[in-house]
Short mmCIF file of C-alpha atoms and ligand atoms in Angstrom, two decimals:
data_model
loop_
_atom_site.label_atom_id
_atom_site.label_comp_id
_atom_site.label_asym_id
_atom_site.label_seq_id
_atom_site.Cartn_x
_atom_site.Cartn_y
_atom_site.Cartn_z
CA UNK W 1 83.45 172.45 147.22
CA UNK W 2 84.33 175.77 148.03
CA UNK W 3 87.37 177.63 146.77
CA UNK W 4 90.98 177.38 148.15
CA UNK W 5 89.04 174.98 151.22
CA UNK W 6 91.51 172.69 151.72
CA UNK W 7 94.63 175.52 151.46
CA UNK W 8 92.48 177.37 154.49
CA UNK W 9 92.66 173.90 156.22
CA UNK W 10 96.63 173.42 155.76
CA UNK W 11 97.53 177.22 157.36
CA UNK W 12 94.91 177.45 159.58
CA UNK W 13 95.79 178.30 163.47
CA UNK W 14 99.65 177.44 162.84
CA UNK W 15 101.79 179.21 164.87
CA UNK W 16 105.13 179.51 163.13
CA UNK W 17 106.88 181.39 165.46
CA UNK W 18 108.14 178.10 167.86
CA UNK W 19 108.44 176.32 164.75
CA UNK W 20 112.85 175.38 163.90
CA UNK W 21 113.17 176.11 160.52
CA UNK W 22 113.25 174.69 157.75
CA UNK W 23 110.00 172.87 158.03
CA UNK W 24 107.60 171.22 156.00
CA UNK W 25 104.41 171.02 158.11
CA UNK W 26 102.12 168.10 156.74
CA UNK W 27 98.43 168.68 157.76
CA UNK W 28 96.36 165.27 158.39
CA UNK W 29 93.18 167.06 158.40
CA UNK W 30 94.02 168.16 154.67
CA UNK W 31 94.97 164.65 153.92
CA UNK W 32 92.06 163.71 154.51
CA UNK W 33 89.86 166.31 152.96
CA UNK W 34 91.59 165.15 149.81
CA UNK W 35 91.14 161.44 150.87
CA UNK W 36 87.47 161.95 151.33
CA UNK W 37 87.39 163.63 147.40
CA UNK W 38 89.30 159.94 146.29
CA UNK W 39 87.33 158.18 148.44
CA UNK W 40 84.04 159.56 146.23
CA UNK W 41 85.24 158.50 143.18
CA UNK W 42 86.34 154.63 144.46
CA UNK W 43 83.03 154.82 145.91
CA UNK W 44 80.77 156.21 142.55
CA UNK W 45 82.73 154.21 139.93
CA UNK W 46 84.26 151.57 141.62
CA UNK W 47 87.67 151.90 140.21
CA UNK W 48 90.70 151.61 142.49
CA UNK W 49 92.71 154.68 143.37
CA UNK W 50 96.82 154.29 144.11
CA UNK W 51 99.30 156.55 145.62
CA UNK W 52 101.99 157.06 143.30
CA UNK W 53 104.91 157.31 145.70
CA UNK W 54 107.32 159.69 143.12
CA UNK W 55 105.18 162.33 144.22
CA UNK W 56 104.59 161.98 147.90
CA UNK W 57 106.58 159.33 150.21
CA UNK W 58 106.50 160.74 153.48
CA UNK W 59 105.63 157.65 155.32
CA UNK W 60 104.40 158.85 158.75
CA UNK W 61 101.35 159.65 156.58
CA UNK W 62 100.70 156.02 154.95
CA UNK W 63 98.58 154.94 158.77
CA UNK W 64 95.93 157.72 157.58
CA UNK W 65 96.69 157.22 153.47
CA UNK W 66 95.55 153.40 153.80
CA UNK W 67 92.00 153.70 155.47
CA UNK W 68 91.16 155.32 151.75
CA UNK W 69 93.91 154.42 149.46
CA UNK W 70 94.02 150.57 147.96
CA UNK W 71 98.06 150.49 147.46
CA UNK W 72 100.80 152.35 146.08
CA UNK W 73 102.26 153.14 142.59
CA UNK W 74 106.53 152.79 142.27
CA UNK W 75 108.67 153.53 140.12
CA UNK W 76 111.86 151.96 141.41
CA UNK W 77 112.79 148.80 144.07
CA UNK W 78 113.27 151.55 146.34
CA UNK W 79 109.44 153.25 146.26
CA UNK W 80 108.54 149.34 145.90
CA UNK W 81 110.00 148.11 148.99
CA UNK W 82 108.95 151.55 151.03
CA UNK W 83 105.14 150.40 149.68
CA UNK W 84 104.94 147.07 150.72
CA UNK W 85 107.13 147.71 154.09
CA UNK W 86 105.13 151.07 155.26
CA UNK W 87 101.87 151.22 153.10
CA UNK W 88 100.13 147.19 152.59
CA UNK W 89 98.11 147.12 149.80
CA UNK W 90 98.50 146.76 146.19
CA UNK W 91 101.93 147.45 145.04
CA UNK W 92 102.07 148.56 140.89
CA UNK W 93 105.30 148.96 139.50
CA UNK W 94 106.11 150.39 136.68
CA UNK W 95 109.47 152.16 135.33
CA UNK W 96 111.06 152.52 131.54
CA UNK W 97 113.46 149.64 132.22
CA UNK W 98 113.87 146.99 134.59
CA UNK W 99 117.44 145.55 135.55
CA UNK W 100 117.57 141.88 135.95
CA UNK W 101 119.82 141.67 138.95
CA UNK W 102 116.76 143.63 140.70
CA UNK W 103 113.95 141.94 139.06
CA UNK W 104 113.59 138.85 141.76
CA UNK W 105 113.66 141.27 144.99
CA UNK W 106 111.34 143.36 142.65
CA UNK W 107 108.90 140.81 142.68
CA UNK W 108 109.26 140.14 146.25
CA UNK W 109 107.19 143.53 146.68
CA UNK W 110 105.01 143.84 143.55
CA UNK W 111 102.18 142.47 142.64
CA UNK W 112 101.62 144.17 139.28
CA UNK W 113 104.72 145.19 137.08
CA UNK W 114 104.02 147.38 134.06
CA UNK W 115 106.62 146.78 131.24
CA UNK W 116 107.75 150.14 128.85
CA UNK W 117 108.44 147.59 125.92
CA UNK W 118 107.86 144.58 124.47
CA UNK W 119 111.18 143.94 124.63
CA UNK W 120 111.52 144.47 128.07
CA UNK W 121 108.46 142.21 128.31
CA UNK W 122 110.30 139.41 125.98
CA UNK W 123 113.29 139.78 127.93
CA UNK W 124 111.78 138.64 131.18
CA UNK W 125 109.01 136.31 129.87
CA UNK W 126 111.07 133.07 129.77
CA UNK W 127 111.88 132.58 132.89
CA UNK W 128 108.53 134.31 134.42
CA UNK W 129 107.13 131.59 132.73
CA UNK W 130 109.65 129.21 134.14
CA UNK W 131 108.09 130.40 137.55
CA UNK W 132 110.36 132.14 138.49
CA UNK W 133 110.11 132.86 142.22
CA UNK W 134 107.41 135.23 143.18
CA UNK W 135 106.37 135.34 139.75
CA UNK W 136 103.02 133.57 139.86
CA UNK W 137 101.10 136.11 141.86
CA UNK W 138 102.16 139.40 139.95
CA UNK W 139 99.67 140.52 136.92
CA UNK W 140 101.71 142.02 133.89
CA UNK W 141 100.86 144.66 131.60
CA UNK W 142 102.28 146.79 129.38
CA UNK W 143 102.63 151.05 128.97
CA UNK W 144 100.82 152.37 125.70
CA UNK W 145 102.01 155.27 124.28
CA UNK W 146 98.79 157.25 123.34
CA UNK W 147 100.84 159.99 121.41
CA UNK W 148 97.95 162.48 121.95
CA UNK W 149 99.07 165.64 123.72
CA UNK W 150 97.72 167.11 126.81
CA UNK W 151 100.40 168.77 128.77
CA UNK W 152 101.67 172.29 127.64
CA UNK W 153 105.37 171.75 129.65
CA UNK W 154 107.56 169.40 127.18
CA UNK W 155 109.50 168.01 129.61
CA UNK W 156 106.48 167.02 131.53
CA UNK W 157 104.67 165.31 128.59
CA UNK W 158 104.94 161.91 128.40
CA UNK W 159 103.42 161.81 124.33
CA UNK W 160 105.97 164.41 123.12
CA UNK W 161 108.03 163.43 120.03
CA UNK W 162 110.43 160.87 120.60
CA UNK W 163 109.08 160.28 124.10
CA UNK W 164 110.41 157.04 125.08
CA UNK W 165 107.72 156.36 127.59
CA UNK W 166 105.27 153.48 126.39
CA UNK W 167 104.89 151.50 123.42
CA UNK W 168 103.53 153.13 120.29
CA UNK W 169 100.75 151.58 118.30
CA UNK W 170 102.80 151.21 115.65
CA UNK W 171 105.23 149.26 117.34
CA UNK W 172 102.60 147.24 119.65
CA UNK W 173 101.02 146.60 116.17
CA UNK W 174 104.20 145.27 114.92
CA UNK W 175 105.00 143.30 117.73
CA UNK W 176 101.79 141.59 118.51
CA UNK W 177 100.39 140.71 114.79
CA UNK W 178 97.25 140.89 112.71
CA UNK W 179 96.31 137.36 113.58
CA UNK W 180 94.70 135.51 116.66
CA UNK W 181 97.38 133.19 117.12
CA UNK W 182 100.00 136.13 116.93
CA UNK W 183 98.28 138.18 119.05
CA UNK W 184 97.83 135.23 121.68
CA UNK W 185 101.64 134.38 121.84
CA UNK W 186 102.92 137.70 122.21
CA UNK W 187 100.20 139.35 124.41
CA UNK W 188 99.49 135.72 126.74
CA UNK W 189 100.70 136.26 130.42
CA UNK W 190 99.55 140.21 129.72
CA UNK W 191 97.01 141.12 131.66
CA UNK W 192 96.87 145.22 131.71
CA UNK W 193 97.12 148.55 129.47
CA UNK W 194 98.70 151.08 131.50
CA UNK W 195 98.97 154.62 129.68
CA UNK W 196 99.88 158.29 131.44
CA UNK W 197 99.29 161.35 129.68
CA UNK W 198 98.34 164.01 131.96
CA UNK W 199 100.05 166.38 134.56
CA UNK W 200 97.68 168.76 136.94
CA UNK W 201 95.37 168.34 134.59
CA UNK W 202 91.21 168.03 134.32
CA UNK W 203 88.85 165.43 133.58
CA UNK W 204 88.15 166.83 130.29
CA UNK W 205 92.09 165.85 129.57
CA UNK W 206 91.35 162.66 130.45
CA UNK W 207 88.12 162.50 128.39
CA UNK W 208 90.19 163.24 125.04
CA UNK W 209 93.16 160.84 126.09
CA UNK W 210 90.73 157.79 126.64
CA UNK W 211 89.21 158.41 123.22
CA UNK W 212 92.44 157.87 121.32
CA UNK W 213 93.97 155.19 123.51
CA UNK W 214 90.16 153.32 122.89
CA UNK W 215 90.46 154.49 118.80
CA UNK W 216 94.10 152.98 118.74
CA UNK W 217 94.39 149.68 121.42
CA UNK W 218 90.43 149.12 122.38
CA UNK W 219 90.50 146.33 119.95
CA UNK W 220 93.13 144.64 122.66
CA UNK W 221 91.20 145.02 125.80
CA UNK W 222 88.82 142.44 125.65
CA UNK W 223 91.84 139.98 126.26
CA UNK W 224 92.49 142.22 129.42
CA UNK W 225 91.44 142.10 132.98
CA UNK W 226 92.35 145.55 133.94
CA UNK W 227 93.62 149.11 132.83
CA UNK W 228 95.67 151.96 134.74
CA UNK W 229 94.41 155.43 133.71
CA UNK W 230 98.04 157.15 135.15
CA UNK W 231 97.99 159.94 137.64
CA UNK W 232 98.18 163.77 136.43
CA UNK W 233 94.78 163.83 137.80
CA UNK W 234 94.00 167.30 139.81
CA UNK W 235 91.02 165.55 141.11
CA UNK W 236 91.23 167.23 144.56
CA UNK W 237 91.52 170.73 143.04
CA UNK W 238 88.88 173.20 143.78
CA UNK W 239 86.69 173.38 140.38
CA UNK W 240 87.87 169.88 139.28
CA UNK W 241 84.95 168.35 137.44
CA UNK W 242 84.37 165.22 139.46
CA UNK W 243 80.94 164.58 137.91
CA UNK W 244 82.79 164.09 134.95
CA UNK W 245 85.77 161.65 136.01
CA UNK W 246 83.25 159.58 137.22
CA UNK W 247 81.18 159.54 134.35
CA UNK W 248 83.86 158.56 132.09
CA UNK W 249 85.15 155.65 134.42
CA UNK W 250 81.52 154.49 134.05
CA UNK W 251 80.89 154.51 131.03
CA UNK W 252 84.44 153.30 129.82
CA UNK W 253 83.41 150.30 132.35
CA UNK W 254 80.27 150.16 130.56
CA UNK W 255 82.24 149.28 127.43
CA UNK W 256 85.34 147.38 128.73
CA UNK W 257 84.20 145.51 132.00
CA UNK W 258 87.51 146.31 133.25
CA UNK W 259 89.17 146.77 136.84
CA UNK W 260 90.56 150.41 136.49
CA UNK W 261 93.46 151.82 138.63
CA UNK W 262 94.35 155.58 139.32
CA UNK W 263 97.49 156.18 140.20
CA UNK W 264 97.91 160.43 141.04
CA UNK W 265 100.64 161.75 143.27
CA UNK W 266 99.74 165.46 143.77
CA UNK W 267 96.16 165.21 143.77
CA UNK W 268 96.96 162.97 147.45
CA UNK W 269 98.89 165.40 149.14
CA UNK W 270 97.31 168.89 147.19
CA UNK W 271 97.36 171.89 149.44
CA UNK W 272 97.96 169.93 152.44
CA UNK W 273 101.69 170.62 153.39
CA UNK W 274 103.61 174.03 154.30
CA UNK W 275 107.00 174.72 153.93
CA UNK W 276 108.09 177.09 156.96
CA UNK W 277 111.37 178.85 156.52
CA UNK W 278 112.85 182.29 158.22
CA UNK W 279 115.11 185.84 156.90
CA UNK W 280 117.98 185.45 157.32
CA UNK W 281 119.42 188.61 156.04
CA UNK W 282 118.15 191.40 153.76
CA UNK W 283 120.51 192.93 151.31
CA UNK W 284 120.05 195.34 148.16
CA UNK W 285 120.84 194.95 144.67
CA UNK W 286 118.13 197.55 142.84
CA UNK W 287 115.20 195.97 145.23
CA UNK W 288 115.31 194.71 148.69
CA UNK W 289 116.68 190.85 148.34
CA UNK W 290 115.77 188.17 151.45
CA UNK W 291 117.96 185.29 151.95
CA UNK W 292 116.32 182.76 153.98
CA UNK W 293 117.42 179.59 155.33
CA UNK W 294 115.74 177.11 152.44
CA UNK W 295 116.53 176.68 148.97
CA UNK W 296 114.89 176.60 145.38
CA UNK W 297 116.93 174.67 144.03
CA UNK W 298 117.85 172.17 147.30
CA UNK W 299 114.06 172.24 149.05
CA UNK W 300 111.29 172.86 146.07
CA UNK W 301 113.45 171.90 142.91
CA UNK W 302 109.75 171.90 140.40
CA UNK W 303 110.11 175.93 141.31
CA UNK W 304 113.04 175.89 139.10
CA UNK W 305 112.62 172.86 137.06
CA UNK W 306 108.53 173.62 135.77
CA UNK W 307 108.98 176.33 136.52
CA UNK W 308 106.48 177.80 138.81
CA UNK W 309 105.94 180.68 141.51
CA UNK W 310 104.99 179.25 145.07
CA UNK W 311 101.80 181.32 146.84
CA UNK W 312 103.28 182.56 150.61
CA UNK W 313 101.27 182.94 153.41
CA UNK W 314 100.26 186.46 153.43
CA UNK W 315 102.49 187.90 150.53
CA UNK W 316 101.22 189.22 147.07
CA UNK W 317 102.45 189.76 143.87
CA UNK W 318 105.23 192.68 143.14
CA UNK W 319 103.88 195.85 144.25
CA UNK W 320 100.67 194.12 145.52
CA UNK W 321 101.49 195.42 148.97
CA UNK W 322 103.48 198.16 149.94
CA UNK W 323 106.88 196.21 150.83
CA UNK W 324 108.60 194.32 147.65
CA UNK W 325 111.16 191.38 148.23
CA UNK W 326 113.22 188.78 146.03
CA UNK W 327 113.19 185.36 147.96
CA UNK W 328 116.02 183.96 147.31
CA UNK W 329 117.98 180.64 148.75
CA UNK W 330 120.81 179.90 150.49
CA UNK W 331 123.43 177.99 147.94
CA UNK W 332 125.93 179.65 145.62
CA UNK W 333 123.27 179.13 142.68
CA UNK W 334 122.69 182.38 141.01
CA UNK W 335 119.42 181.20 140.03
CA UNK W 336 118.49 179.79 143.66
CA UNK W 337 115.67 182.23 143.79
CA UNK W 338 111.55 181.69 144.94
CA UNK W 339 110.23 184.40 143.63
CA UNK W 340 109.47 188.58 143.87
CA UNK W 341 106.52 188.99 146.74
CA UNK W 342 105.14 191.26 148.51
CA UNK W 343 104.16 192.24 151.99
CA UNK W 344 101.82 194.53 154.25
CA UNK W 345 104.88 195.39 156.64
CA UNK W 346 108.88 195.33 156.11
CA UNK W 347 110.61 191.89 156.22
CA UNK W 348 112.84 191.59 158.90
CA UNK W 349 115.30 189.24 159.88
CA UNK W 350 114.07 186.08 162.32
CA UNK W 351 110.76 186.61 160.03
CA UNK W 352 108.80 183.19 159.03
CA UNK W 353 107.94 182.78 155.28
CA UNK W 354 104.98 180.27 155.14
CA UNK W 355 105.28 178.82 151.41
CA UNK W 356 102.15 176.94 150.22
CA UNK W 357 100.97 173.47 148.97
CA UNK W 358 104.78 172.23 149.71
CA UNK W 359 103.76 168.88 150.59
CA UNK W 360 104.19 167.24 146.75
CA UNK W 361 107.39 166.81 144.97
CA UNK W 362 109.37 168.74 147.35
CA UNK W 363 110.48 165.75 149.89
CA UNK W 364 111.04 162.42 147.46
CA UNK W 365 112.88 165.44 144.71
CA UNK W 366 115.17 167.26 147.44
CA UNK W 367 118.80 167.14 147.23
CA UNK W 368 121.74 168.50 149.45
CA UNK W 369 123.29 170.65 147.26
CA UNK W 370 126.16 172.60 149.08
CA UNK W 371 125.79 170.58 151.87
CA UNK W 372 122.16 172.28 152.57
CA UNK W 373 120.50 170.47 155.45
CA UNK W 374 116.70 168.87 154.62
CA UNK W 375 114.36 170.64 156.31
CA UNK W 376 112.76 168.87 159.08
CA UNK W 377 108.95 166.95 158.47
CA UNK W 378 106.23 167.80 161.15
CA UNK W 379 103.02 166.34 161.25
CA UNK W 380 100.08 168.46 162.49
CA UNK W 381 97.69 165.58 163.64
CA UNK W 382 93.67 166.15 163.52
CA UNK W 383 93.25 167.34 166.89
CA UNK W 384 96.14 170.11 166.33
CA UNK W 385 99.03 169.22 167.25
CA UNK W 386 102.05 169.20 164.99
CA UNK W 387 104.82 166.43 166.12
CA UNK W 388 108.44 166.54 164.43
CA UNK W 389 108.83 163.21 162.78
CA UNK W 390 111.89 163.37 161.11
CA UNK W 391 115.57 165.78 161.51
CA UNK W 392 118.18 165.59 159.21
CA UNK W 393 121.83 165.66 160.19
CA UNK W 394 125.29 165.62 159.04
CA UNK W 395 124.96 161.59 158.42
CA UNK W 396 122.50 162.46 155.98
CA UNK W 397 124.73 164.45 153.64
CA UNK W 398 127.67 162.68 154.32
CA UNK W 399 125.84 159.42 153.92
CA UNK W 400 124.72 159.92 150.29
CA UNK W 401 128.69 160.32 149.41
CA UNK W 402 131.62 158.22 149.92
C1 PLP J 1 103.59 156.76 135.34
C2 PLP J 1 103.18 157.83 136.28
N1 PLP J 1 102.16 157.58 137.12
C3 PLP J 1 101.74 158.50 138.03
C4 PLP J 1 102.35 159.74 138.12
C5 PLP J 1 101.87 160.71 139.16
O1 PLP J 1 101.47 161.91 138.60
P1 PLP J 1 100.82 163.08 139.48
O2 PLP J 1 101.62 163.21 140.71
O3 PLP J 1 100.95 164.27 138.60
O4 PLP J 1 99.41 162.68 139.75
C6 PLP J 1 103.41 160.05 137.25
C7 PLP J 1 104.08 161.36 137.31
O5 PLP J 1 104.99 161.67 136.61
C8 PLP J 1 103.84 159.07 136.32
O6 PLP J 1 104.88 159.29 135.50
#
């Protein structure tokens, strides 16, 4: 693949100018470049590849997401329900805690449900083996905590100290026993490991990760009928090593004769939105400041929260070019600011700013801080054409309060 491909396909021949702002623009044809990258590696190793719907839930999407994808990942009754409504396919769930008042409508929609704990899987087991209703046809499994670190960002690593996201060997040892027979009552009705480790990260990452969770709980797969890798997978990033993701599905398949699930957000919807915003003023405060009418903190919170500098369309770093501007939002937020950028001409007010790769964690993380609208989704379809599919309005903000 060639460099930056798909980001040419998302900006490509966009004409900004008609466009109300703010927009995210999602671009099928980008969709599907990255489609056709998880489509390869269903295709070379067989495994199964899942949307994980905390990253990207914009649903006008799921008709072109489903020719390639074979379900959905969720994280709540909420993401669940949106899966098996909008998306068919496989619905996994999986979340640190499950409430019981939810757990029957829960199982209305999934069809595998990942527990954190065993004692969130002892607290449900009696009456899933009671049958409960809808219980029969979901496959269980439980989250391993690897503790082997890949991600830099510590509030973005699921194997930092004290993480309380999967069971530990030590306390999957404890639980299940040294013995056959304990390991048969505590483990029967299990059918899945699930583990996630990674976050924009490469194949090698995964490489290391699936050496320690085989050192530490391969001795319990042979009882299993499948295993979920997690997402964190930058599989459609230019340079990712595919070669190598697919030889370590095969091989690990070569050892465990396992079904194995992906579940990645970002790598799904990678380079393949825009977020379109105008100036709306230009002040000074010892450099040329422009407000414009989105937000950091209300319309691309993981700029603040990783945090991270957005590419725009265009725009370099400081200095790059010969015209310098802070970005900065619209809400009271001192800190509600994009980044320093700059351009080939002066900004001027009624400009568009064309922020990159906006399509990922932007929409299912946005909030209406200070009452700031949602920008509006638009869909630019294969042949071209970009249709608004959703506008937010008053009800939306007053809706979420009471
Ligand atoms: C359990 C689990 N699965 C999948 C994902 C998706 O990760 P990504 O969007 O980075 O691929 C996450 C992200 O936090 C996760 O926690």
């Amino acid at each position: 693949m060639g460099t930056n491909t798909s980001k040419k396909i998302a900006t490509a021949k966009i004409d900004t100018r008609e466009i109300p702002t703010p927009c995210y623009i999602l671009d099928e044809a980008a969709f599907q470049h990255n489609l056709e990258i998880l489509d390869s590696v269903q295709e070379r190793t067989g495994c199964k590849i899942l949307l994980a719907l905390k990253g990207f839930a914009a649903f006008g999407l799921f008709p072109l997401i489903r020719q390639h994808l074979s379900g959905v990942a969720a994280s709540s009754i909420d993401e669940a329900r949106l899966g098996f409504e909008e998306f068919g396919g496989e619905v996994h769930v999986s979340a640190p805690a499950y409430r019981e008042e939810e757990f029957d409508l829960l199982l209305k929609y999934a069809d595998h449900l990942i527990f954190n704990s065993f004692s969130q899987w002892d607290r449900f087991r009696p009456k899933i083996e009671e049958g409960w209703e809808g219980s029969k046809t979901v496959r269980w499994g439980i989250r391993v905590n690897p503790e082997h670190r890949e991600v830099k960002v510590p509030i973005y690593d699921p194997c930092s100290p004290y993480s309380r996201l999967g069971t530990t060997l030590k306390n999957f040892k404890d639980k299940v026993g040294n013995d056959d027979a304990d390991r048969d009552s505590h483990l029967a009705g299990i059918s899945g490991l699930h583990f996630h480790n990674l976050c924009e990260l490469g194949a090698d990452s995964l490489q290391r990760t699936l050496a320690v969770f085989e050192e530490k709980f391969g001795k319990y797969l042979d009882r299993m009928e499948w295993v979920n890798f997690g997402g964190g997978h930058h599989i459609t990033r230019p340079g990712y090593d595919l070669d190598l993701l697919c030889d370590i599905i095969n091989e690990f398949k070569e050892r465990h004769p396992l079904e194995v699930y992906l579940e990645p957000g970002e790598a799904v919807a990678l380079n393949a939105g825009v977020l379109v915003a105008s100036v709306l003023d230009i002040v000074e405060n010892g450099m040329e400041i422009a407000i414009l009418d989105t937000s950091a903190a209300a319309h691309m919170p993981d700029v603040l929260e990783m945090p991270y500098r957005p590419e725009v369309l265009g725009a370099g770093k400081p200095g790059e070019h010969p015209h310098t501007y802070r970005l900065g939002g619209m809400t009271c937020l001192a800190g509600d600011v994009i980044g320093d950028y700059s351009f080939h001409e002066p900004l001027k007010v009624g400009d568009r700013i064309v922020f990159l790769d906006m399509a990922h964690y932007t929409m299912v993380k946005n909030n209406t801080f200070n009452g700031m609208r949602l920008p509006t989704i638009a869909i630019r379809d294969l042949a071209g054409d970009i249709r608004t599919v959703r506008k937010f309005e008053y009800e939306d903000y007053k809706n979420r309060l009471s």
